[in-house]
XYZ file of C-alpha atoms in Angstrom:
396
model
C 29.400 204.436 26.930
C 27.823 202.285 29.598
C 26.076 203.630 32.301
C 24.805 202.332 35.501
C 21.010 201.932 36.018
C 20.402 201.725 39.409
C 17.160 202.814 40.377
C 17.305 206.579 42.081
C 15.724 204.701 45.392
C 18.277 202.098 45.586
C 20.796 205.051 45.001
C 19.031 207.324 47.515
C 19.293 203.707 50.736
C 23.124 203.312 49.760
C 24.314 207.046 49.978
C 22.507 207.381 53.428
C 23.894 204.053 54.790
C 27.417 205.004 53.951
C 27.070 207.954 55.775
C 25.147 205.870 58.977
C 27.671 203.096 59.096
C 30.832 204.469 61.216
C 32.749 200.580 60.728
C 32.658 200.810 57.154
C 33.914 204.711 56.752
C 37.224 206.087 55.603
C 36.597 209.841 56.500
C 34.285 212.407 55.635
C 36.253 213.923 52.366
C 36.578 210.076 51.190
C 33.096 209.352 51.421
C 31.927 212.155 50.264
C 33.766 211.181 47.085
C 32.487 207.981 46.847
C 29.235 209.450 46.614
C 29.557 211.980 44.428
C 31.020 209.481 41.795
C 27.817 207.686 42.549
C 24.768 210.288 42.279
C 27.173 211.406 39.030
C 26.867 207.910 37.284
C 23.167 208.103 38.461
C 22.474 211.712 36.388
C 23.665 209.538 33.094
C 26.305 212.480 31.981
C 28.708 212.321 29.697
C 32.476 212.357 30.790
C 33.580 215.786 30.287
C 30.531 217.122 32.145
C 31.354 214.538 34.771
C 34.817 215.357 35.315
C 33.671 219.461 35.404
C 31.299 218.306 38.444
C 34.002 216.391 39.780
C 36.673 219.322 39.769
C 34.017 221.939 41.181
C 32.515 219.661 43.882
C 36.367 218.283 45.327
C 37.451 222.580 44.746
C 34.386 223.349 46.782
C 35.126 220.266 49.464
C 38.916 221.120 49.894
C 37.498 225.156 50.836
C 35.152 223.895 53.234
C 37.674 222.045 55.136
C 40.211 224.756 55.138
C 37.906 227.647 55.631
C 35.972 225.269 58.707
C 39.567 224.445 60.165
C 40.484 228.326 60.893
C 37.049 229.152 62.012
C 37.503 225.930 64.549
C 34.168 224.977 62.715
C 33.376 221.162 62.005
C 34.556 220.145 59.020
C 32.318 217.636 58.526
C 29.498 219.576 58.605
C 31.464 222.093 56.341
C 32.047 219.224 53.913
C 28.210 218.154 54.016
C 27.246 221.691 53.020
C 29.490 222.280 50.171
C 28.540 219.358 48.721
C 24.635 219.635 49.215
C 25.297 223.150 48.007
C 27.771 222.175 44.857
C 26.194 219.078 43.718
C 22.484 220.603 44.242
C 23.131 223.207 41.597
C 25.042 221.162 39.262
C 22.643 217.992 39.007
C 19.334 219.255 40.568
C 17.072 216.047 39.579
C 18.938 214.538 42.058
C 18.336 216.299 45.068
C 16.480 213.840 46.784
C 19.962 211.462 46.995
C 21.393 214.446 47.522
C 19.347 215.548 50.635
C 19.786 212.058 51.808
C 23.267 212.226 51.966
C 23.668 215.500 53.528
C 21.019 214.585 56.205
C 22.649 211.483 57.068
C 25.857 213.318 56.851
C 24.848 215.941 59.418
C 23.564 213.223 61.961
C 26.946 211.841 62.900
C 27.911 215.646 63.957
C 26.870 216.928 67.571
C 24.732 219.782 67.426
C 26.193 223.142 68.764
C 27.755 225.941 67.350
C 30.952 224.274 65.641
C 28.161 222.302 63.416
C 26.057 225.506 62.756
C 29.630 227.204 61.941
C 30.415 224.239 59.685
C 27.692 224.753 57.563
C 27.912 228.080 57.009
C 31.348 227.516 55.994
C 30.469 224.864 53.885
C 28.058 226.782 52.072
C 29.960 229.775 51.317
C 32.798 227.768 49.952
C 30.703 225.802 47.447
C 29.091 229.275 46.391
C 31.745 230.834 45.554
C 33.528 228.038 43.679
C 30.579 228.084 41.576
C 30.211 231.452 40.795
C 34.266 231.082 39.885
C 33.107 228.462 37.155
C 30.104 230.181 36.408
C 31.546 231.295 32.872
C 34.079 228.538 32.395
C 32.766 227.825 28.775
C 31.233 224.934 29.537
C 27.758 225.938 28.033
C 29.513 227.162 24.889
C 27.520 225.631 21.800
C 28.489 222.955 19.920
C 29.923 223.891 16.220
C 32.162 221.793 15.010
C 32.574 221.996 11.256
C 33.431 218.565 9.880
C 36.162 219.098 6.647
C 34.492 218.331 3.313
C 33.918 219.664 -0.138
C 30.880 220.980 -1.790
C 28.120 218.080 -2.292
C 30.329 215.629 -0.407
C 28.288 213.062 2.276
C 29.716 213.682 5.636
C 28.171 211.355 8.553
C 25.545 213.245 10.455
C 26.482 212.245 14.249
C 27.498 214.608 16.261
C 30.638 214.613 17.289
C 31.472 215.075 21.253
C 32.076 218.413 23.191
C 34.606 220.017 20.487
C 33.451 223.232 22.417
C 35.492 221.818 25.715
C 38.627 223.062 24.293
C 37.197 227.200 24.766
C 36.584 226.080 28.287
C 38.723 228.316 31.400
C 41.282 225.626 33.134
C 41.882 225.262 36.799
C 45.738 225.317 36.167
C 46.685 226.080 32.716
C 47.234 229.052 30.537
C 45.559 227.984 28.180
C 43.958 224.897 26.845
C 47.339 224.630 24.299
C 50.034 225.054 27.330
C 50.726 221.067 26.663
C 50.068 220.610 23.416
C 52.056 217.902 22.013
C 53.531 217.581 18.568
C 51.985 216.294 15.859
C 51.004 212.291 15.772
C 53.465 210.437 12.971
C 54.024 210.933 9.331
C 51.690 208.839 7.515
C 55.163 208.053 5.322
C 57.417 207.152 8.360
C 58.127 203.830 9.587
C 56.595 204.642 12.893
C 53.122 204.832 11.684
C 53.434 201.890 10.094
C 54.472 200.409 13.466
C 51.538 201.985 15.054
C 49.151 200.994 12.586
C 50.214 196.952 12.031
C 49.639 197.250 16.152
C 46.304 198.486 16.444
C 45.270 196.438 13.046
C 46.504 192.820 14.444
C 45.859 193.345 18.023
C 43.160 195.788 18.565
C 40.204 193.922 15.990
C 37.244 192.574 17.368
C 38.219 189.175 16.476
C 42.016 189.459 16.742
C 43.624 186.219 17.282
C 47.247 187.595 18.705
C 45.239 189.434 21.211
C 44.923 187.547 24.662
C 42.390 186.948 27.200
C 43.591 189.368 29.951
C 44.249 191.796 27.361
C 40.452 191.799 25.953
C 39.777 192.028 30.075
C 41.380 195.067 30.083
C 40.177 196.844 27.013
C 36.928 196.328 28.252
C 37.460 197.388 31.541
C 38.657 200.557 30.463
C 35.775 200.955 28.216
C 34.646 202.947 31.464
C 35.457 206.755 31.636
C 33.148 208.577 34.354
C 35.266 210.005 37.319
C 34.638 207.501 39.309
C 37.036 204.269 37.847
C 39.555 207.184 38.437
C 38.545 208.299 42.099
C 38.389 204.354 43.039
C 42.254 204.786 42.410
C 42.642 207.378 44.203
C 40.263 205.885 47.463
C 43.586 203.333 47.545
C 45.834 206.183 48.742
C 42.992 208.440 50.725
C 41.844 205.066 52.935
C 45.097 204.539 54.193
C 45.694 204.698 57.845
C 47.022 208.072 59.899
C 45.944 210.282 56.682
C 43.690 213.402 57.792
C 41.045 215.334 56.281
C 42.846 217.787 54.971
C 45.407 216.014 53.281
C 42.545 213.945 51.056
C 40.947 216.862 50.807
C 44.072 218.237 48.941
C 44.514 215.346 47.492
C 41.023 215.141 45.400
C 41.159 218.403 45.008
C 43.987 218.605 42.908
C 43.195 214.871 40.967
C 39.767 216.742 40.189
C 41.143 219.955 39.133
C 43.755 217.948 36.893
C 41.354 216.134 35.221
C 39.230 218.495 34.192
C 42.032 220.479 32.583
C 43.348 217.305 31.161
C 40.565 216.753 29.207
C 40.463 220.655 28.293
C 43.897 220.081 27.228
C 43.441 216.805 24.957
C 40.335 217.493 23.416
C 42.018 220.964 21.956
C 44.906 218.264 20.659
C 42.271 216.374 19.268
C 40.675 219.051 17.603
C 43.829 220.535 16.276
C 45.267 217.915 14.828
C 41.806 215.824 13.641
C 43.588 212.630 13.102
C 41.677 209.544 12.186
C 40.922 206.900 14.266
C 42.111 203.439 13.780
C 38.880 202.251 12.309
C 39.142 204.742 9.180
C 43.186 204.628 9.293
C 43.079 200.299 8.691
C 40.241 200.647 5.997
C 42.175 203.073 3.802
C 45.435 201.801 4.350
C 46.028 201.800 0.723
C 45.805 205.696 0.498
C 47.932 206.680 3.307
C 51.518 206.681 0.944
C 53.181 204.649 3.321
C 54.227 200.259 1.703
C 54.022 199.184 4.876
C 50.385 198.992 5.569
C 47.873 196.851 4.134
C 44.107 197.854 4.260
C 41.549 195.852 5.352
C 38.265 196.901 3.945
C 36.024 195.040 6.604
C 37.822 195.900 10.141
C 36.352 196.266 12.854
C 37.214 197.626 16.804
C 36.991 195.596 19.759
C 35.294 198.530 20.924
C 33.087 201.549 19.787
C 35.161 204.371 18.511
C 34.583 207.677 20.537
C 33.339 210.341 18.650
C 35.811 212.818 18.067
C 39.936 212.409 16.985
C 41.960 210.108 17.767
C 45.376 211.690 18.769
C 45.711 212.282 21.367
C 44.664 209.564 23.886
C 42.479 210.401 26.257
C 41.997 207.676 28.897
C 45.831 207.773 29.051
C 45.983 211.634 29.623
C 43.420 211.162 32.479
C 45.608 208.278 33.628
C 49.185 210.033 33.824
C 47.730 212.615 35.442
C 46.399 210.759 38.131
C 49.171 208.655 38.639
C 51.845 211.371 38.601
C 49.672 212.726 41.956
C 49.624 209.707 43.403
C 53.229 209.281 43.361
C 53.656 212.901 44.545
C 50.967 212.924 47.327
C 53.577 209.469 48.404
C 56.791 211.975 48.716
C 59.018 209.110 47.534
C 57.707 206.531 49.908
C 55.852 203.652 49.104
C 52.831 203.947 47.257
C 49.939 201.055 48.287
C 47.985 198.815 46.309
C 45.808 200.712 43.860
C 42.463 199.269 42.608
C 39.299 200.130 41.409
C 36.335 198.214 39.282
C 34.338 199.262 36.346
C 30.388 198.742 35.312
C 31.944 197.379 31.627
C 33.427 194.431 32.700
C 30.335 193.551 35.174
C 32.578 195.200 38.901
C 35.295 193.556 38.514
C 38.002 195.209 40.679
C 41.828 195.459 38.812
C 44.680 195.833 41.074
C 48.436 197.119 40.114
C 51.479 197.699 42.612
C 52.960 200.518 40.665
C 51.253 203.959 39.331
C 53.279 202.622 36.171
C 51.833 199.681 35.655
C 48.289 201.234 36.345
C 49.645 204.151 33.479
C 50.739 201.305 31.217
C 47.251 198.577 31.287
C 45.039 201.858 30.586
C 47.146 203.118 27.498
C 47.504 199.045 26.426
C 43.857 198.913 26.762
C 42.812 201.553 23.981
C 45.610 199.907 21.326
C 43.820 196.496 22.404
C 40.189 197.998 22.175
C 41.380 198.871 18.443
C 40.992 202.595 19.210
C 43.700 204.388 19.367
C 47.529 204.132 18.021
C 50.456 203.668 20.542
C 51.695 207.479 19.693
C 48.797 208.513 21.048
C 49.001 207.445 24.114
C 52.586 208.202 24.415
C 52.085 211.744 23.657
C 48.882 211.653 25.926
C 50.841 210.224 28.671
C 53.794 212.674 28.979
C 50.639 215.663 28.912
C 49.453 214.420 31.800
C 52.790 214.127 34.081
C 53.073 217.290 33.031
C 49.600 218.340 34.464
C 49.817 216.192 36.939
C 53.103 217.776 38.485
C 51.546 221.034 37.820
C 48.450 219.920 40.111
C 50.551 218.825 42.890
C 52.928 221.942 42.731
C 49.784 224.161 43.226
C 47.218 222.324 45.547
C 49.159 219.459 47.134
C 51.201 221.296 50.098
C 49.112 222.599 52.919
């Protein structure tokens, strides 16, 4: 995964001039967000860590502004302490962005006691969200144990955060509530389907696949919360919205999220089906006619390491999307957009949270790493998280 490599100094000038430039703000909870995707691509973390961070910090930010609103505190200076407080504890080496941010922050609130009430607030809300996650599983070890037989070579990377699926969700019952059924029959005619797909379109040098397709793929090569939250910031930054309703609003994207990928990375786990790469180069031992093996294929882009099925970028995706559209209430929804460090910042733009759904699950089959039941099954999880997010945190 790429990562952006921003010097911490460069990181520590554009946090505080956010905060110090009133013609260029959204709100508070909005910038706040922006920021916190930022100083998270700064600590270099992988994307389930990220998303956790993500979920606690937004938890911690939507308390602050409630708590500060009945205590006629400032919730600005509420939503400056929770995430000094929040974001302090989770990523500590950087606390000097951090610091920045909340000093900045604090300047554009008068002194008095609604500000000194604020912070308080602020504080206590982000304390006690993380002593709620303070056993959430996410420091459970690492132990996958890779199928094999006595004697038999099994690769020696390590495969990613199987240990995410023991983790406590925000809104589930359990990591399994959504678990989908199992990906096709290696006999049936549909996995044929799915694999001539992947194999013709998704190959680094596929010639059926097109420009703005290979655009895409790598756009989406991308995963930290932020490509997500940059959708999001389409809704949040329109006019006559308040703090508290973008406060609910990333709140319960975050929250989603992070059980999403609680949710499909038990699927993965469960079912351990193989990823396109392996599938195409032993097509000839997978009982099904229909597929042909090619010995020397190759992905557009770097498998992930751990299953394939099911999709992950399209969980994340639905789940988003499905809030969007419920955060709209049946009107229209706006533009969305957001831009990605893999294709260089370019920004993407889509009129519909379906054809935002549709370009990310697209964009794995045309990376060449994952099949299109995948993201089908990932996609209906994450309406179905999604709708469970906006049921629970979405109404005031």
């Amino acid at each position: 995964m790429k990562m952006n490599r921003t010097p911490l100094v460069i990181g520590i000038l554009s946090i505080a001039a956010a905060f110090a430039t009133p013609q260029v703000r959204a709100d508070a909870v909005t910038d706040w967000n922006t920021k916190s995707g930022e100083l998270i691509t700064e600590a270099k973390m992988g994307t389930p860590p990220a998303v956790r961070v993500m979920a606690i910090v937004q938890t911690a930010a939507l308390q602050a502004v409630d708590a500060a609103q009945k205590a006629n505190a400032s919730p600005e200076a509420a939503l400056a302490a929770a995430h000094r407080v929040s974001l302090t504890r989770l990523m500590p080496a950087q606390q000097p962005a951090i610091d920045a941010a909340y000093q900045a922050a604090l300047n554009g609130v008068a002194d008095g006691a609604a500000r000194t009430q604020g912070i308080a607030t602020g504080e206590a809300a982000a304390q006690g969200v993380l002593a709620a996650r303070l056993d959430d599983g996410a420091a459970t070890p690492e132990a996958y144990r890779p199928k094999t037989s006595p004697g038999a070579y099994v690769p020696t990377a390590p495969v990613a955060v199987s240990q995410w699926a023991q983790r406590k969700p925000w809104l589930l019952s359990s990591a399994a509530q959504f678990r989908p059924a199992p990906p096709p029959a290696l006999n049936s005619a549909e996995w044929a389907r799915d694999f001539d797909e992947v194999r013709t379109l998704g190959a680094k040098a596929a010639s059926r696949r097109t420009a703005e397709q290979t655009d895409a793929a790598r756009f989406w090569d991308y995963s930290l919360p932020a490509i997500y939250h940059g959708v999001v910031q389409s809704v949040a930054k329109q006019p006559q919205r308040d703090l508290a309703r973008n406060a609910r609003l990333f709140a319960a994207v975050a929250q989603a999220m992070d059980d999403a990928l609680i949710a499909v990375i038990e699927a993965k786990y469960h079912y351990q089906f193989w990823r396109p790469v392996t599938a195409i180069r032993n097509g000839d031992i997978d009982s099904n006619d229909a597929t042909t093996r090619d010995p020397a294929w190759t992905s557009l882009i770097d498998s992930p390491m751990h299953p394939e099925y099911p999709s992950g970028h399209s969980i994340l995706a639905a789940s988003v999307a499905t809030l969007i559209d419920a955060d709209a209430k049946g009107g229209a929804v706006p533009e969305l957009s957001t831009s990605s460090p893999t294709a260089k910042g370019a920004t993407r733009r889509w009129q519909r949270t379906d054809d935002f759904v549709r370009e990310v699950s697209d964009s794995r089959i045309h990376g060449g790493i994952h099949f299109r039941s995948a993201t089908n099954a990932a996609e209906a999880m994450g309406r179905r998280i999604g709708a469970l997010a906006a049921q629970r945190l979405l109404q005031p």
